[in-house]
JSON list of C-alpha atoms in Angstrom, two decimals:
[
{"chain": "A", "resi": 1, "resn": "UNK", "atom": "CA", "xyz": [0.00, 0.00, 0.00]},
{"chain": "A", "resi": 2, "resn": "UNK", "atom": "CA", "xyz": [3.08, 2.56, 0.78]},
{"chain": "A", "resi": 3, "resn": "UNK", "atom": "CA", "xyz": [4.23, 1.58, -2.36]},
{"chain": "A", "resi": 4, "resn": "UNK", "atom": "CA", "xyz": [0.97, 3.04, -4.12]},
{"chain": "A", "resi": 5, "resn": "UNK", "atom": "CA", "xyz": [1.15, 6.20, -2.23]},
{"chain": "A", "resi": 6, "resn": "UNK", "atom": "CA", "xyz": [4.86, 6.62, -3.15]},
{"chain": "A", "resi": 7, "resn": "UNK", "atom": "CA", "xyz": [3.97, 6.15, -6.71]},
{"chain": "A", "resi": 8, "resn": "UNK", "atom": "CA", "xyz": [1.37, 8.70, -6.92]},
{"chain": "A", "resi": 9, "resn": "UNK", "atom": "CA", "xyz": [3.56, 11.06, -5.38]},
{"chain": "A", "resi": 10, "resn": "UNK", "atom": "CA", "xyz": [6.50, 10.73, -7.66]},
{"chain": "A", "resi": 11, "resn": "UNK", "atom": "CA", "xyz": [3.92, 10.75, -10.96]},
{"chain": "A", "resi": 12, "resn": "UNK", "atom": "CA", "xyz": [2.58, 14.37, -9.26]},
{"chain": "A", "resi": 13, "resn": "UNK", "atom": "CA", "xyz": [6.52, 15.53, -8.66]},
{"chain": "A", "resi": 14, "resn": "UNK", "atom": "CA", "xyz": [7.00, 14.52, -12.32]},
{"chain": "A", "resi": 15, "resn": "UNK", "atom": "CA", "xyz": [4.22, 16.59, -13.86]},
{"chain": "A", "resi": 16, "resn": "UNK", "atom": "CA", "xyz": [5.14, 19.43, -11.57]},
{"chain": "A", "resi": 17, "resn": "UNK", "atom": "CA", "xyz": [8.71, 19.61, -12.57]},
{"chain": "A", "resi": 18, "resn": "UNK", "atom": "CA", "xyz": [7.72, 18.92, -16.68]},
{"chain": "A", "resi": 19, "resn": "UNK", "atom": "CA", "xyz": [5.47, 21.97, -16.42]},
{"chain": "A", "resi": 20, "resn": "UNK", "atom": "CA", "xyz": [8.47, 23.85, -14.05]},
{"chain": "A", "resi": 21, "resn": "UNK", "atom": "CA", "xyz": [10.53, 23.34, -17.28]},
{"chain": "A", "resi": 22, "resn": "UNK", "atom": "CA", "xyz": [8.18, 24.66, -20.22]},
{"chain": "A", "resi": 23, "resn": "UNK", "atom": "CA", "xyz": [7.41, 27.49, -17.84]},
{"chain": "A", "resi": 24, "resn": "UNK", "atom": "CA", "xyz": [11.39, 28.07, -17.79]},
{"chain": "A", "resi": 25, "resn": "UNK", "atom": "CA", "xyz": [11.95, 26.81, -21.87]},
{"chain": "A", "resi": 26, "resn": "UNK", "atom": "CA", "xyz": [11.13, 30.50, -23.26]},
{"chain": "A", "resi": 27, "resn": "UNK", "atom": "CA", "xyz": [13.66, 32.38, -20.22]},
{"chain": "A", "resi": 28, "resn": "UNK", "atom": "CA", "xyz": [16.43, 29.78, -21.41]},
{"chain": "A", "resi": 29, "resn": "UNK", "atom": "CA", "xyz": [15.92, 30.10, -25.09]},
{"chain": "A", "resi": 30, "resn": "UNK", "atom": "CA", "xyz": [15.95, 34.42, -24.43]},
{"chain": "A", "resi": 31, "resn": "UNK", "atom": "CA", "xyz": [12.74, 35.02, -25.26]},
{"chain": "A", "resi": 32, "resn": "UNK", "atom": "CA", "xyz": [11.00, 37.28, -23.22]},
{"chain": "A", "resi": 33, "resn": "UNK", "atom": "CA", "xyz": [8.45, 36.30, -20.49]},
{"chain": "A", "resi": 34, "resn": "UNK", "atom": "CA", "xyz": [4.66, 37.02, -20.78]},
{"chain": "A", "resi": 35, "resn": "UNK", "atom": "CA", "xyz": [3.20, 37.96, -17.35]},
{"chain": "A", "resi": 36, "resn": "UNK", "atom": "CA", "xyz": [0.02, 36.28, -18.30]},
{"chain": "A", "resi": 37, "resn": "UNK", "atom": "CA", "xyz": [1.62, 32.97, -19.37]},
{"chain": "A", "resi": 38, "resn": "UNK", "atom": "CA", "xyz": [4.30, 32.40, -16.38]},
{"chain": "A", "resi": 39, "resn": "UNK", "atom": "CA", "xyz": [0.44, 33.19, -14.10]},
{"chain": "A", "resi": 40, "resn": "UNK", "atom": "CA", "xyz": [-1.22, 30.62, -15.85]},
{"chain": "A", "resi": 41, "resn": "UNK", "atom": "CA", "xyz": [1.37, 28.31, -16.07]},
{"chain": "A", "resi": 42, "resn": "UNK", "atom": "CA", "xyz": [1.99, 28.20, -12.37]},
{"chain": "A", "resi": 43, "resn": "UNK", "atom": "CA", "xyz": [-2.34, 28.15, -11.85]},
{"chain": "A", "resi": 44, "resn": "UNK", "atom": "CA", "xyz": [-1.63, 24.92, -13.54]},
{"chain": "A", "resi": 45, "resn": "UNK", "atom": "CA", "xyz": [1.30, 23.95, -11.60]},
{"chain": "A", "resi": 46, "resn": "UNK", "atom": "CA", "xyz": [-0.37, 24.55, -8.40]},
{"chain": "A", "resi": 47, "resn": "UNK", "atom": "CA", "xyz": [-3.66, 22.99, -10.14]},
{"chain": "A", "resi": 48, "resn": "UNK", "atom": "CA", "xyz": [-1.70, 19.46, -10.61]},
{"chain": "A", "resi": 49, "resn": "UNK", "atom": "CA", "xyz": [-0.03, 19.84, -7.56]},
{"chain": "A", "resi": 50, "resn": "UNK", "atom": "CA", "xyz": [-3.47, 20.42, -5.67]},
{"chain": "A", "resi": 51, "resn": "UNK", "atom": "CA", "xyz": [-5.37, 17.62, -7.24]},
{"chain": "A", "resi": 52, "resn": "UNK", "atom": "CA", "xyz": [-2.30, 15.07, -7.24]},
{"chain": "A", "resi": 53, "resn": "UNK", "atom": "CA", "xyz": [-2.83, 15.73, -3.57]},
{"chain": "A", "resi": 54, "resn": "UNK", "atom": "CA", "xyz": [-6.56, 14.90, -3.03]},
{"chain": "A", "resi": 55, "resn": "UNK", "atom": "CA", "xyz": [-5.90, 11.96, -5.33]},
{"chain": "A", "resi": 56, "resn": "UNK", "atom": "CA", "xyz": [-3.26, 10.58, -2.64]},
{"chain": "A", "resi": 57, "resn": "UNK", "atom": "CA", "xyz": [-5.11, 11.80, 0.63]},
{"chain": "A", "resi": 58, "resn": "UNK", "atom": "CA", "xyz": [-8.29, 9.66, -1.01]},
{"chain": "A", "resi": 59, "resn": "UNK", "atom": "CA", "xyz": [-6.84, 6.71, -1.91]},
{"chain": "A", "resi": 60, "resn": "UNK", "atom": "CA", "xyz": [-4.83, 6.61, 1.62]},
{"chain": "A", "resi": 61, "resn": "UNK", "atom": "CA", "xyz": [-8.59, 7.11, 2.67]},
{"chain": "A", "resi": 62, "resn": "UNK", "atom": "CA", "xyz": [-10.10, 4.23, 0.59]},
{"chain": "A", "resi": 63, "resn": "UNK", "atom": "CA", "xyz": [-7.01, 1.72, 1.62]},
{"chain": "A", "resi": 64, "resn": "UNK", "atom": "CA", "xyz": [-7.62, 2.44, 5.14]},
{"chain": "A", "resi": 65, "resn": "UNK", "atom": "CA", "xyz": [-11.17, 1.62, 4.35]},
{"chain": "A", "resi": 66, "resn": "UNK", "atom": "CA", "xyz": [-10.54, -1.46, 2.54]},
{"chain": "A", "resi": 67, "resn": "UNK", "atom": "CA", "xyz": [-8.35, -2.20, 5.46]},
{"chain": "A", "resi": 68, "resn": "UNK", "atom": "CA", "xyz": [-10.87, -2.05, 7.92]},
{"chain": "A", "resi": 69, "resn": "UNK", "atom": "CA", "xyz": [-13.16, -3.95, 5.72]},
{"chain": "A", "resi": 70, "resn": "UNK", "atom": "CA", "xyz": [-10.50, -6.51, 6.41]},
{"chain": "A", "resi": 71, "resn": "UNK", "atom": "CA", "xyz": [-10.63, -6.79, 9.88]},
{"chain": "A", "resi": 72, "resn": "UNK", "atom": "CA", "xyz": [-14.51, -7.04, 10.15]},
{"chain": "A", "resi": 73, "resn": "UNK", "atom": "CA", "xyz": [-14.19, -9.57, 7.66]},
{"chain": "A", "resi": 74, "resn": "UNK", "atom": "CA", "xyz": [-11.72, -11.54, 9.64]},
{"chain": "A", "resi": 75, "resn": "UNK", "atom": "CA", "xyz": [-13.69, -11.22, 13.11]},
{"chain": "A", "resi": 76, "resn": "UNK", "atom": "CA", "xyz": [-17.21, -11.99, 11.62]},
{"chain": "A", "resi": 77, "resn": "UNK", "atom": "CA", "xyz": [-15.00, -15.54, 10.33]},
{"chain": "A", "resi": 78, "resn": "UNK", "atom": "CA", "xyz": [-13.86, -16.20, 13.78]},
{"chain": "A", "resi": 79, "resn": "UNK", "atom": "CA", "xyz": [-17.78, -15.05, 15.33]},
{"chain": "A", "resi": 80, "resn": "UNK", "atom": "CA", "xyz": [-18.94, -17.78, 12.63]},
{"chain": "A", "resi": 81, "resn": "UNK", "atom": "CA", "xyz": [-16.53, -20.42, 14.24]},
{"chain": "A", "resi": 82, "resn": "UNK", "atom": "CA", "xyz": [-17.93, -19.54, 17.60]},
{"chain": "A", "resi": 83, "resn": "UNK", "atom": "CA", "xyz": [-21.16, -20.17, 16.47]},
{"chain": "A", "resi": 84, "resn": "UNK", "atom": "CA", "xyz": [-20.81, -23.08, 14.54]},
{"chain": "A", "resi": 85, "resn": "UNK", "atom": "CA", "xyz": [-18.98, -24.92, 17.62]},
{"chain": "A", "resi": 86, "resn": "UNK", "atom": "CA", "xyz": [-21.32, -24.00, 20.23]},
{"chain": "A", "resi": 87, "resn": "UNK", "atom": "CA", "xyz": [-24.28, -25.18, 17.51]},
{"chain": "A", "resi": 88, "resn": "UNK", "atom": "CA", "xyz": [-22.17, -28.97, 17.44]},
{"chain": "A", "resi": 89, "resn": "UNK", "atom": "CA", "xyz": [-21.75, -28.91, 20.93]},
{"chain": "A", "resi": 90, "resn": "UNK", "atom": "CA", "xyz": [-24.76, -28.29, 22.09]},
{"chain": "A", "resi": 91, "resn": "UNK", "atom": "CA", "xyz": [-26.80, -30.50, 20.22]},
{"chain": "A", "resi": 92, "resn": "UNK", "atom": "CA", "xyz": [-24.24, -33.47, 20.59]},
{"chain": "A", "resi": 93, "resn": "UNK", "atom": "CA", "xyz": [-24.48, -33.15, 24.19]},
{"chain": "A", "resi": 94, "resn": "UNK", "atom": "CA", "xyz": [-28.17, -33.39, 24.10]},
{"chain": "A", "resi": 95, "resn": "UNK", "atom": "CA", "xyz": [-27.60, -36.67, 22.62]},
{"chain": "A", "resi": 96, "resn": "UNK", "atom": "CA", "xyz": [-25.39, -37.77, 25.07]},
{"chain": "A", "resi": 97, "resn": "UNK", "atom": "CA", "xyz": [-27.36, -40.05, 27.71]},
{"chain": "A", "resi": 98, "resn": "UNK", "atom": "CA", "xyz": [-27.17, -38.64, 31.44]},
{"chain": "A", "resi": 99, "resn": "UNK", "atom": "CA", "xyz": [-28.44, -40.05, 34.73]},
{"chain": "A", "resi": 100, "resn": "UNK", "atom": "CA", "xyz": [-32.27, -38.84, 35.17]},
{"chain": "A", "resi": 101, "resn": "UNK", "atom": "CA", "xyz": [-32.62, -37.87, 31.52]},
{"chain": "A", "resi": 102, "resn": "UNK", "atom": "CA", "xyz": [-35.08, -39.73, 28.82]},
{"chain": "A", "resi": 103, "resn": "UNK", "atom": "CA", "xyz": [-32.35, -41.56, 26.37]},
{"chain": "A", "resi": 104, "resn": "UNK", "atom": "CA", "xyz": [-33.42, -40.40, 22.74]},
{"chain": "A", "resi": 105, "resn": "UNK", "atom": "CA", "xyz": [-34.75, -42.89, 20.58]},
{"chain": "A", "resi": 106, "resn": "UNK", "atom": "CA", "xyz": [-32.46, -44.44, 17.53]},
{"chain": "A", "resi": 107, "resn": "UNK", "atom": "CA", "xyz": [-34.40, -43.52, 14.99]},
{"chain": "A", "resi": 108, "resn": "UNK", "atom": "CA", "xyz": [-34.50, -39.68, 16.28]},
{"chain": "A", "resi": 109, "resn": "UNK", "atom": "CA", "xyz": [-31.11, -39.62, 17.04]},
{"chain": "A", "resi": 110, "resn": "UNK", "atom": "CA", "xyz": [-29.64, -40.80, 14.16]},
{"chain": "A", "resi": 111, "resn": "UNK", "atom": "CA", "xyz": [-30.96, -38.12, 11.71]},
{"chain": "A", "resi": 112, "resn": "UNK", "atom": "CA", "xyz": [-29.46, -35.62, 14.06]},
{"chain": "A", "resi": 113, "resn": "UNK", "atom": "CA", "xyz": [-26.31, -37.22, 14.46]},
{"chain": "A", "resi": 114, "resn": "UNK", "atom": "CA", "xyz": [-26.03, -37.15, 10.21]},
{"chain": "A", "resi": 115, "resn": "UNK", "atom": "CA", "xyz": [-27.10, -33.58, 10.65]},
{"chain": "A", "resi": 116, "resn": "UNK", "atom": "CA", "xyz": [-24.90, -32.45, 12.97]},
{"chain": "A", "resi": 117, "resn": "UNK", "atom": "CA", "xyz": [-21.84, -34.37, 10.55]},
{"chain": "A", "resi": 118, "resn": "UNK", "atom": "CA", "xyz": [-22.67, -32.20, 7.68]},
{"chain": "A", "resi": 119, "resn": "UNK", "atom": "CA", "xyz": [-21.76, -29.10, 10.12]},
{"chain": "A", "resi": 120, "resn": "UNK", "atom": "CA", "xyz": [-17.93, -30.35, 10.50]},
{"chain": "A", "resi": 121, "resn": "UNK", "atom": "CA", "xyz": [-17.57, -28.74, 6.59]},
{"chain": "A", "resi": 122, "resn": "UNK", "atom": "CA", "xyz": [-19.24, -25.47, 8.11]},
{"chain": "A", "resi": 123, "resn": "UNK", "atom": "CA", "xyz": [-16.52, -25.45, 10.92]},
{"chain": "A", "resi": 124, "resn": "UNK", "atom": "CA", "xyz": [-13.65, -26.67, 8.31]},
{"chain": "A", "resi": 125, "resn": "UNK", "atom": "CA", "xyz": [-15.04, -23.97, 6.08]},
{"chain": "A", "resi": 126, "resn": "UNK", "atom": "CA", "xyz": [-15.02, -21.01, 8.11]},
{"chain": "A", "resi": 127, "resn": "UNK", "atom": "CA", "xyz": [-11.57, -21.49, 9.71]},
{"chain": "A", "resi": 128, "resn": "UNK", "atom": "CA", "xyz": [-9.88, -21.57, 6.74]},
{"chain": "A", "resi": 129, "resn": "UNK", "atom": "CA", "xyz": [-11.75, -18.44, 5.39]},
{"chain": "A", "resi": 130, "resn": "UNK", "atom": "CA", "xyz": [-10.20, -17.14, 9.04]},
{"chain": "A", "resi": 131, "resn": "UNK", "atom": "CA", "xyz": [-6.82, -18.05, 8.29]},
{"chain": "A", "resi": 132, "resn": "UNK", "atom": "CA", "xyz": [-6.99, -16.67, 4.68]},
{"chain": "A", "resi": 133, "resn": "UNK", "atom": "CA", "xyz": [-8.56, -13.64, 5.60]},
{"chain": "A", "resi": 134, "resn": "UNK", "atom": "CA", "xyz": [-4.89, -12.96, 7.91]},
{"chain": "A", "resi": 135, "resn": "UNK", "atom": "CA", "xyz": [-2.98, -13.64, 4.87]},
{"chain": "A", "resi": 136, "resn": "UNK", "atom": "CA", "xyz": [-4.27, -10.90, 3.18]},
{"chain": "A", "resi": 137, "resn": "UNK", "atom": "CA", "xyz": [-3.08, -8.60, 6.22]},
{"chain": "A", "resi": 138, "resn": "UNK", "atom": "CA", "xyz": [0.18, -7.55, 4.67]},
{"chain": "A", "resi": 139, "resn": "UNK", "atom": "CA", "xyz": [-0.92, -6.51, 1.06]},
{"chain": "A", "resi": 140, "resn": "UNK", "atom": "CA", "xyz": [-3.54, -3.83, 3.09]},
{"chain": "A", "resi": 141, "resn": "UNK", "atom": "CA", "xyz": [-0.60, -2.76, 5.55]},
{"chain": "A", "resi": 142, "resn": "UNK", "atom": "CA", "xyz": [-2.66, -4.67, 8.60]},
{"chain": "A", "resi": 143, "resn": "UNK", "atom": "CA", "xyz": [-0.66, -6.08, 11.70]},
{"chain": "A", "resi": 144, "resn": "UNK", "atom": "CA", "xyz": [-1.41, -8.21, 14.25]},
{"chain": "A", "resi": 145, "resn": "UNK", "atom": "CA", "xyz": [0.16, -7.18, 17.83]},
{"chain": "A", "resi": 146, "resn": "UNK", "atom": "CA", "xyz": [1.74, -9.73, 19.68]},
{"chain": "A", "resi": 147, "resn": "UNK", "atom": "CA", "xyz": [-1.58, -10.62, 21.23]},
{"chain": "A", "resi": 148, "resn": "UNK", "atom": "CA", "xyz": [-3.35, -10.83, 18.03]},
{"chain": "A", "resi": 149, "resn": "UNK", "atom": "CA", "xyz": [-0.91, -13.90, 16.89]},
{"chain": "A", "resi": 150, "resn": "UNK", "atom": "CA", "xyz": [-1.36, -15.48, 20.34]},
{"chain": "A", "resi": 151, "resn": "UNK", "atom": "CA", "xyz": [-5.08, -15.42, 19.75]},
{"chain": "A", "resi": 152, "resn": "UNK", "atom": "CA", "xyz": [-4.85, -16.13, 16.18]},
{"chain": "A", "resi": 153, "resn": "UNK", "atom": "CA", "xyz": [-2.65, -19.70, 17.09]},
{"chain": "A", "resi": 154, "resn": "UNK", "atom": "CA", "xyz": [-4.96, -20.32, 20.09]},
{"chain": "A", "resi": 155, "resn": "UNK", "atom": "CA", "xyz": [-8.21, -20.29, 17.74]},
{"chain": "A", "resi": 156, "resn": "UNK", "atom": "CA", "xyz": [-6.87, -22.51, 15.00]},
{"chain": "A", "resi": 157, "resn": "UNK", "atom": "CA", "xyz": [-5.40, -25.18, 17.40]},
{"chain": "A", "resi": 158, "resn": "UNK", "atom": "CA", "xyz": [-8.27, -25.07, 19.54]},
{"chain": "A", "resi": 159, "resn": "UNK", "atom": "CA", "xyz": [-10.18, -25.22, 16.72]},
{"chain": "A", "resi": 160, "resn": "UNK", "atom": "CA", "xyz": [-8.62, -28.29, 14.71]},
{"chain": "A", "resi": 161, "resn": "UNK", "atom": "CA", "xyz": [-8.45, -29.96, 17.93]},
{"chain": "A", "resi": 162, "resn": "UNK", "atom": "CA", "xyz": [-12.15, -29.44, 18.73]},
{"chain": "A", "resi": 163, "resn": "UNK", "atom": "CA", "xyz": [-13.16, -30.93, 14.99]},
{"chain": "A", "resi": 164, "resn": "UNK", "atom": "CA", "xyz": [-10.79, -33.71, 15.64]},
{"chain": "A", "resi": 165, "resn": "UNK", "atom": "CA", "xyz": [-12.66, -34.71, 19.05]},
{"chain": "A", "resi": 166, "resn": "UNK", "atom": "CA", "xyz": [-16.42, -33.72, 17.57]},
{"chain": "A", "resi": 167, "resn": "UNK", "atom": "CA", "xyz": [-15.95, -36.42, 14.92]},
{"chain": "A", "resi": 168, "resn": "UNK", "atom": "CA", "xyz": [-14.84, -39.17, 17.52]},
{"chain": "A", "resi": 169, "resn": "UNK", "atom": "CA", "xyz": [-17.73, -38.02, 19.12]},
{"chain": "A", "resi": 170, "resn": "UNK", "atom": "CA", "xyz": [-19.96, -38.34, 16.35]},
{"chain": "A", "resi": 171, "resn": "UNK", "atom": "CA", "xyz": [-18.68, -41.95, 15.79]},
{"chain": "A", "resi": 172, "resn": "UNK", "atom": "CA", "xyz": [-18.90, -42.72, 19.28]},
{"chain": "A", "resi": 173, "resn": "UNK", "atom": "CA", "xyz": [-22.73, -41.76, 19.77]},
{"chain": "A", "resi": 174, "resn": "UNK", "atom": "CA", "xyz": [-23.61, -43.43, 16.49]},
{"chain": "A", "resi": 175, "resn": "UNK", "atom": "CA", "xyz": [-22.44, -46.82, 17.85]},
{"chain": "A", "resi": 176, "resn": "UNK", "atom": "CA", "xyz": [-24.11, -46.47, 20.96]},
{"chain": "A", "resi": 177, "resn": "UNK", "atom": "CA", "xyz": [-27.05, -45.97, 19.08]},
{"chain": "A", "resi": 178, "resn": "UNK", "atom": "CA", "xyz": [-27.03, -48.37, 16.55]},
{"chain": "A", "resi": 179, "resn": "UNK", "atom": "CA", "xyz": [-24.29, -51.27, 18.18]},
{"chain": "A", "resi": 180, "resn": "UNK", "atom": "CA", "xyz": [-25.09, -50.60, 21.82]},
{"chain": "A", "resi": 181, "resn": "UNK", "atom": "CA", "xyz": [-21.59, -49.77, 22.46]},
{"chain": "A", "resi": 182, "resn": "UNK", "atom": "CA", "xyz": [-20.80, -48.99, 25.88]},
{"chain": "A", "resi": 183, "resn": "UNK", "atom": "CA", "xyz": [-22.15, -46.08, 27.64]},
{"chain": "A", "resi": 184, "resn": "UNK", "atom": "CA", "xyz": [-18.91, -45.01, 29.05]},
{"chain": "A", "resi": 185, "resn": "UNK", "atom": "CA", "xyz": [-16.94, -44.55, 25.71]},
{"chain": "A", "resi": 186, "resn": "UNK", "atom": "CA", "xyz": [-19.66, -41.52, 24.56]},
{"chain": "A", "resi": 187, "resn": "UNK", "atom": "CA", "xyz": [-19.78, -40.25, 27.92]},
{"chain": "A", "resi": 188, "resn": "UNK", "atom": "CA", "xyz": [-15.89, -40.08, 28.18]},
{"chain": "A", "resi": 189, "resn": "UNK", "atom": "CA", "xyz": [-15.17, -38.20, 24.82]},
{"chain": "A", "resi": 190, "resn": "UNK", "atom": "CA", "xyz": [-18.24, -36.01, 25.66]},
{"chain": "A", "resi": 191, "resn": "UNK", "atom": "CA", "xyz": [-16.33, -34.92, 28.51]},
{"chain": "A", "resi": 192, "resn": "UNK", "atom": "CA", "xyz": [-13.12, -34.36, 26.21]},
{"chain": "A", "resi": 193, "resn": "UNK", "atom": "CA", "xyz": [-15.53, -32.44, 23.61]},
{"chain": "A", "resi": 194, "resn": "UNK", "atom": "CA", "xyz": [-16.80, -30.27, 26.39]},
{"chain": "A", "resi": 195, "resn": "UNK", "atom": "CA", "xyz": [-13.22, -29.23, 27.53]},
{"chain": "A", "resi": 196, "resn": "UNK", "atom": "CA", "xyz": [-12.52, -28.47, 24.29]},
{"chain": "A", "resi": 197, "resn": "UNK", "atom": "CA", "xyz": [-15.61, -26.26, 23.44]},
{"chain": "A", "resi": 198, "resn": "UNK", "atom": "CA", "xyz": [-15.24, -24.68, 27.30]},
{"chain": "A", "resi": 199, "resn": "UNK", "atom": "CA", "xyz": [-11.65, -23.78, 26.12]},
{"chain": "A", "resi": 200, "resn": "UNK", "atom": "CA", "xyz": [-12.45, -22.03, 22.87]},
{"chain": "A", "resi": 201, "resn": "UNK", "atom": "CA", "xyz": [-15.01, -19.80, 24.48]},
{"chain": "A", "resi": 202, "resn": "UNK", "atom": "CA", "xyz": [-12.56, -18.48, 27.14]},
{"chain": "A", "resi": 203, "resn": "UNK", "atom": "CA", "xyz": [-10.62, -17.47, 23.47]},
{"chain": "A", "resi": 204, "resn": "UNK", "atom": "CA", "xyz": [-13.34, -16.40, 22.46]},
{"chain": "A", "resi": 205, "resn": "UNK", "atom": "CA", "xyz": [-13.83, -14.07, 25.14]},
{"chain": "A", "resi": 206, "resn": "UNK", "atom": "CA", "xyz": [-10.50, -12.82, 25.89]},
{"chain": "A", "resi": 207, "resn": "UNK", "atom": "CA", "xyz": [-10.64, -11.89, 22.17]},
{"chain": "A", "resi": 208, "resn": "UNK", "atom": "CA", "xyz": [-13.69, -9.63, 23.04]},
{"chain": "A", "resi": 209, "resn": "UNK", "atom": "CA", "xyz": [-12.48, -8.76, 25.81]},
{"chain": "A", "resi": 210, "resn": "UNK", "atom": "CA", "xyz": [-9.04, -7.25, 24.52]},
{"chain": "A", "resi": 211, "resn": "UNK", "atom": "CA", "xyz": [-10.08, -4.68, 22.08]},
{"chain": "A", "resi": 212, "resn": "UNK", "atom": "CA", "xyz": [-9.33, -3.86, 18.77]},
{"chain": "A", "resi": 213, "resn": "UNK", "atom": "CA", "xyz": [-6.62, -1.63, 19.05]},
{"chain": "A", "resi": 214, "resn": "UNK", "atom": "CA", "xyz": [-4.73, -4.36, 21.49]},
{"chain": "A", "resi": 215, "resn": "UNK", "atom": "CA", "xyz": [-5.00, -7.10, 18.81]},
{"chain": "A", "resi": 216, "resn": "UNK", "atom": "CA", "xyz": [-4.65, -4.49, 15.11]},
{"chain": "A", "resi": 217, "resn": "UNK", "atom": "CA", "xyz": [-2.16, -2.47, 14.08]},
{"chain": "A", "resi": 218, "resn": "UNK", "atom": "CA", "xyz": [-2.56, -0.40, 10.55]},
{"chain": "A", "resi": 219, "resn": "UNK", "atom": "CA", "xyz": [0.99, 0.68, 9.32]},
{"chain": "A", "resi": 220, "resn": "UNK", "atom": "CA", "xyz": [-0.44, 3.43, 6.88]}
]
């Protein structure tokens, strides 16, 4: 992006100095200055100079926009993983049979359970839109602080590890309903899958918690 705005600068120093030198051309050749020519020569100089000007303070305007753009882009990705875990979570613990709870019937749960494995794309889908989106940061002249790339790592191992755990669990439930697998193996990686999904909304949080200017930097 500095690169841009150096450019446009140089292209108005360029036009200012090639109509600095037909202003001069007549002087150097001995022909005698017109009053009225060396005034509208500089109205034009100063006209170029002026508009070269708005022309850079606009575009430094629209990249910061663009920039910004960025950002909500990237933290609506990471909202959309929130979302998308608490949606697995939630309904994979409601399959999960607990003392003094009515056990779901096979053919109800089932349908969920195939449900509820079309989301892992959804999850797989928006984390990689996440980590694309902070690829782009560099080309728009975005850093993240120190704290931003802890948070960043944190949600995409977190993440990953979640997915990993939500499609044992997925297995898991499906046997007990269909194989009468033992109760304990569901029970024990629900309890892993609900560390995991506890730990991702305490990065969630922090994340909300910190505040944009703590996690974004924008170098222009």
């Amino acid at each position: 992006m500095k690169k841009i705005l150096i450019a446009t600068a140089i292209t108005a120093l360029v036009i200012a100095l090639s109509i600095a030198t037909l202003l001069l051309l007549p002087c150097s050749l001995g022909a005698r200055p017109n009053i009225a020519e060396i005034v509208s020569a500089w109205a034009a100089l100063l006209a170029v100079i002026g508009a070269a000007l708005a022309y850079q303070n606009w575009l430094s305007s629209k990249l910061q926009d663009d920039a910004y753009s960025l950002v909500k882009k990237y933290l609506e990705h990471q909202s959309q993983i929130e979302y998308e875990v608490i949606q697995v979570f939630t309904r994979l613990d409601g399959l999960c049979p607990a003392p003094g709870m009515m056990v779901v019937r096979a053919e109800e749960a089932l349908p969920e359970l195939e449900q509820i494995a079309n989301k892992t794309g959804e999850i797989d889908r928006a984390i990689r839109l996440f980590h694309t989106a902070k690829q782009e940061f560099e080309f728009w002249g975005i850093e993240l602080t120190d704290k931003g790339h802890e948070l960043h790592k944190r949600v995409m191992e977190e993440t990953w590890s979640f997915a990993v755990v939500m499609r044992s669990s997925i297995d898991t439930t499906a046997g007990y309903y269909t194989n009468n697998a033992p109760l304990e193996d569901i029970t024990r990686v629900n309890e892993i899958l609900r560390k995991r999904a506890v730990s991702l909304n305490t990065t969630f949080e922090e994340r909300r918690n910190t505040g944009f200017n703590k996690l974004f930097e924008l170098k222009h």
